[in-house]
Backbone as ProteinMPNN parsed JSONL, in Angstrom:
{"seq_chain_A": "XXXXXXXXXXXXXXXXXXXXXXXXXXXXXXXXXXXXXXXXXXXXXXXXXXXXXXXXXXXXXXXXXXXXXXXXXXXXXXXX", "coords_chain_A": {"N_chain_A": [[6.566, -83.805, 41.123], [7.242, -80.786, 40.154], [7.684, -77.722, 41.726], [8.636, -75.301, 42.999], [9.661, -72.378, 41.044], [12.664, -72.914, 40.688], [13.185, -75.873, 40.715], [11.545, -76.461, 38.692], [12.888, -75.425, 36.583], [15.42, -77.124, 37.202], [13.852, -79.156, 36.017], [13.529, -79.125, 33.161], [16.44, -79.319, 33.031], [17.672, -81.191, 33.286], [15.634, -83.12, 31.783], [16.31, -82.048, 29.297], [19.125, -82.499, 29.501], [18.908, -85.858, 29.32], [17.408, -86.448, 26.974], [19.284, -85.403, 25.617], [19.898, -82.635, 24.622], [21.755, -81.363, 25.832], [24.642, -82.345, 25.969], [27.727, -85.017, 27.749], [29.827, -83.779, 26.757], [29.408, -80.916, 26.776], [29.544, -77.306, 27.968], [27.118, -76.845, 30.522], [24.529, -74.379, 30.673], [25.166, -71.376, 31.826], [24.282, -70.059, 34.945], [23.24, -67.172, 35.187], [22.49, -67.078, 32.107], [20.52, -68.973, 32.34], [19.362, -67.697, 33.913], [18.229, -65.562, 32.53], [16.9, -67.07, 30.165], [14.768, -68.174, 31.558], [13.349, -66.25, 33.262], [13.968, -65.457, 35.872], [15.53, -64.476, 39.088], [18.461, -64.549, 39.627], [19.521, -65.846, 41.966], [17.208, -67.541, 41.989], [17.97, -69.364, 39.381], [20.632, -70.28, 40.259], [20.11, -71.973, 42.357], [18.65, -73.629, 41.21], [20.453, -74.891, 39.895], [22.381, -76.197, 41.566], [20.586, -77.841, 42.754], [20.325, -79.605, 40.321], [22.943, -80.743, 40.151], [22.845, -81.917, 42.567], [21.334, -83.749, 41.859], [22.496, -85.776, 40.764], [22.998, -85.111, 38.194], [24.874, -83.185, 37.085], [28.276, -82.012, 37.04], [31.364, -81.114, 38.915], [33.614, -79.721, 36.452], [37.339, -79.788, 35.176], [37.716, -76.86, 35.078], [35.919, -75.878, 37.098], [33.935, -75.257, 35.923], [30.525, -76.577, 35.265], [29.222, -79.688, 34.063], [27.573, -82.074, 32.36], [27.173, -84.79, 33.879], [28.875, -87.612, 32.992], [28.475, -90.361, 33.732], [25.705, -90.274, 34.234], [24.476, -89.846, 32.091], [22.542, -90.738, 29.07], [22.615, -93.513, 27.892], [25.034, -94.75, 29.013], [26.107, -97.103, 31.111], [26.07, -97.091, 34.619], [28.465, -96.498, 37.38], [29.678, -99.461, 39.502]], "CA_chain_A": [[6.217, -82.774, 40.191], [8.149, -79.251, 40.35], [6.112, -76.771, 42.603], [9.141, -73.806, 42.823], [10.447, -72.203, 39.89], [13.984, -73.763, 40.996], [12.935, -77.43, 40.927], [11.018, -76.708, 37.392], [14.197, -75.312, 36.099], [16.527, -78.242, 37.57], [13.286, -80.624, 35.643], [13.893, -78.695, 32.575], [17.866, -79.288, 32.529], [16.92, -83.276, 33.347], [14.613, -83.431, 30.365], [17.33, -81.592, 28.108], [19.86, -84.396, 29.626], [18.295, -87.234, 28.879], [16.824, -86.09, 25.744], [21.0, -85.435, 24.592], [20.177, -81.954, 23.787], [23.063, -81.205, 26.335], [25.863, -83.971, 26.336], [28.245, -84.928, 28.567], [31.054, -82.748, 26.107], [29.215, -79.558, 27.048], [29.492, -76.534, 29.39], [26.117, -76.524, 31.101], [24.312, -73.005, 30.555], [25.592, -70.615, 33.302], [23.711, -69.122, 35.937], [23.001, -66.268, 34.52], [21.822, -67.512, 30.894], [19.46, -69.726, 32.833], [17.563, -66.361, 34.742], [17.588, -65.012, 31.353], [15.968, -68.122, 29.489], [13.15, -68.388, 32.219], [12.783, -65.021, 33.358], [14.239, -65.475, 36.991], [16.393, -63.966, 39.719], [20.219, -65.296, 39.353], [19.669, -66.626, 42.904], [16.689, -69.018, 41.537], [18.862, -69.868, 38.532], [21.761, -71.162, 40.517], [19.471, -72.94, 42.967], [18.249, -74.802, 39.917], [21.634, -75.491, 38.858], [22.764, -76.709, 42.492], [19.267, -79.12, 42.95], [20.432, -80.431, 39.127], [23.903, -81.386, 40.695], [22.264, -82.954, 43.841], [20.441, -85.531, 41.544], [23.4, -86.296, 40.352], [23.192, -84.74, 36.383], [25.574, -82.176, 36.911], [29.216, -82.06, 38.054], [32.083, -79.674, 38.413], [34.844, -79.952, 35.679], [38.292, -79.105, 36.219], [37.614, -75.701, 34.946], [35.267, -75.27, 37.701], [31.979, -74.98, 35.132], [29.371, -77.354, 35.187], [29.027, -80.543, 33.377], [26.748, -83.559, 32.871], [28.014, -86.492, 34.558], [29.106, -88.943, 32.161], [28.291, -91.683, 34.406], [24.43, -90.462, 34.252], [24.849, -89.487, 30.825], [21.875, -92.134, 28.716], [23.106, -94.633, 26.917], [26.056, -95.177, 29.587], [25.962, -98.147, 32.285], [26.383, -96.954, 35.541], [29.174, -97.827, 37.783], [29.159, -99.993, 40.438]], "C_chain_A": [[6.847, -80.987, 40.765], [6.897, -78.159, 40.848], [7.181, -75.254, 42.506], [9.701, -73.382, 41.345], [11.991, -72.597, 39.353], [13.976, -74.98, 40.286], [12.048, -77.389, 39.171], [12.146, -76.428, 36.084], [15.482, -76.359, 35.951], [15.646, -79.367, 36.609], [13.544, -80.779, 34.432], [15.333, -79.221, 31.803], [18.091, -80.47, 32.603], [16.452, -83.806, 32.387], [16.045, -83.129, 29.198], [18.765, -82.494, 28.158], [19.763, -85.053, 28.789], [17.812, -87.176, 27.432], [18.371, -85.768, 24.586], [20.87, -84.207, 24.227], [21.57, -81.181, 24.946], [23.744, -82.544, 26.602], [26.97, -83.95, 27.457], [29.828, -83.525, 28.399], [30.594, -81.394, 26.435], [29.027, -78.973, 28.515], [27.501, -76.515, 29.487], [25.827, -74.634, 30.943], [24.75, -72.191, 31.943], [24.762, -69.802, 33.87], [22.448, -67.681, 35.288], [22.143, -66.134, 33.22], [20.482, -68.196, 31.267], [18.177, -68.511, 33.611], [17.536, -65.735, 33.513], [16.359, -65.553, 30.699], [14.407, -68.214, 30.289], [13.219, -67.523, 32.942], [12.469, -64.821, 35.036], [15.153, -64.861, 37.49], [17.84, -64.856, 39.274], [20.328, -66.174, 40.177], [18.897, -68.094, 42.349], [17.778, -69.509, 40.67], [20.076, -70.231, 39.565], [21.05, -72.105, 41.633], [19.163, -73.997, 42.318], [19.171, -75.176, 39.917], [22.457, -76.235, 40.109], [21.692, -77.869, 43.017], [19.94, -79.889, 41.487], [21.833, -80.942, 39.656], [23.474, -82.24, 42.041], [21.746, -84.021, 43.216], [21.751, -86.249, 40.851], [23.655, -86.115, 38.494], [24.167, -84.051, 36.263], [27.212, -82.711, 37.919], [30.179, -81.298, 38.068], [33.232, -80.532, 37.485], [36.471, -79.713, 36.378], [38.847, -77.368, 36.234], [36.401, -74.841, 36.284], [34.051, -74.921, 37.001], [31.811, -76.452, 35.816], [28.728, -77.938, 33.923], [28.516, -81.547, 33.18], [27.651, -84.229, 33.213], [27.75, -87.133, 33.828], [28.455, -89.799, 32.677], [26.592, -91.704, 34.367], [23.745, -90.027, 33.06], [23.52, -90.581, 30.03], [22.916, -92.508, 27.659], [24.361, -95.499, 27.7], [25.743, -96.008, 30.929], [26.395, -97.275, 33.834], [27.456, -97.293, 36.451], [28.881, -98.37, 38.932], [29.209, -102.069, 40.099]], "O_chain_A": [[6.64, -80.392, 41.823], [5.743, -77.929, 40.486], [6.699, -74.221, 42.04], [10.161, -74.255, 40.609], [12.433, -72.616, 38.204], [14.706, -75.142, 39.308], [12.042, -78.45, 38.548], [12.222, -77.009, 35.001], [16.276, -76.451, 35.014], [16.253, -80.39, 36.292], [13.803, -81.908, 34.016], [15.485, -79.463, 30.606], [18.908, -80.882, 31.779], [16.778, -84.944, 32.05], [16.573, -83.971, 28.473], [19.341, -83.018, 27.204], [20.305, -85.03, 27.684], [17.979, -88.218, 26.8], [18.492, -85.857, 23.364], [21.661, -84.02, 23.302], [22.277, -80.342, 24.388], [23.4, -83.506, 27.289], [27.127, -82.897, 28.075], [30.462, -82.83, 29.193], [31.503, -80.565, 26.375], [28.671, -79.467, 29.586], [26.788, -76.185, 28.54], [26.715, -73.792, 31.073], [24.519, -72.673, 33.052], [24.475, -68.758, 33.285], [21.236, -67.55, 35.116], [21.244, -65.297, 33.139], [19.466, -68.015, 30.596], [16.957, -68.46, 33.768], [16.444, -65.177, 33.403], [15.255, -65.02, 30.588], [13.289, -68.294, 29.78], [13.107, -68.132, 34.005], [11.45, -64.35, 35.541], [15.947, -64.447, 36.645], [17.846, -65.822, 38.511], [20.917, -67.218, 39.897], [19.397, -69.214, 42.237], [18.63, -70.157, 41.279], [20.566, -71.027, 38.763], [21.626, -73.188, 41.734], [19.339, -75.151, 42.711], [19.019, -76.397, 39.953], [23.328, -76.986, 39.67], [22.138, -78.78, 43.715], [20.057, -81.091, 41.722], [21.736, -82.153, 39.461], [24.038, -83.306, 42.282], [21.641, -85.117, 43.768], [21.671, -87.417, 40.47], [24.328, -86.843, 37.765], [24.633, -84.158, 35.129], [27.32, -83.396, 38.936], [30.109, -80.504, 37.13], [33.628, -81.673, 37.722], [36.771, -79.533, 37.558], [39.731, -76.791, 36.866], [36.144, -73.64, 36.36], [33.178, -74.276, 37.582], [32.533, -77.153, 36.525], [28.064, -77.363, 33.061], [28.979, -82.381, 33.959], [28.826, -84.22, 32.844], [26.579, -87.475, 33.662], [27.557, -90.175, 31.924], [26.022, -92.793, 34.438], [22.526, -89.858, 33.042], [23.581, -91.617, 30.692], [23.704, -91.926, 26.915], [24.72, -96.603, 27.292], [25.082, -95.436, 31.796], [27.523, -96.804, 33.69], [27.602, -98.514, 36.495], [27.9, -97.935, 39.536], [28.731, -102.842, 40.929]]}, "name": "protein", "num_of_chains": 1, "seq": "XXXXXXXXXXXXXXXXXXXXXXXXXXXXXXXXXXXXXXXXXXXXXXXXXXXXXXXXXXXXXXXXXXXXXXXXXXXXXXXX"}
């Protein structure tokens, strides 16, 4: 269970990814948008994005923006 604001935001992003409201073709909302949406500091929102990336749900695209990791999207088989 999330204890800190960044964990709650990361968990929310994970749910949105699992439910398909953020798809692998979509850019993830930037930290500034997440900070406003969740009424937290920019640093907290950035930490949430890092945590979500550490969980393997996000990856950097060619444009250096965060995207949903297509290998972890519901309905796709994991590689290996």
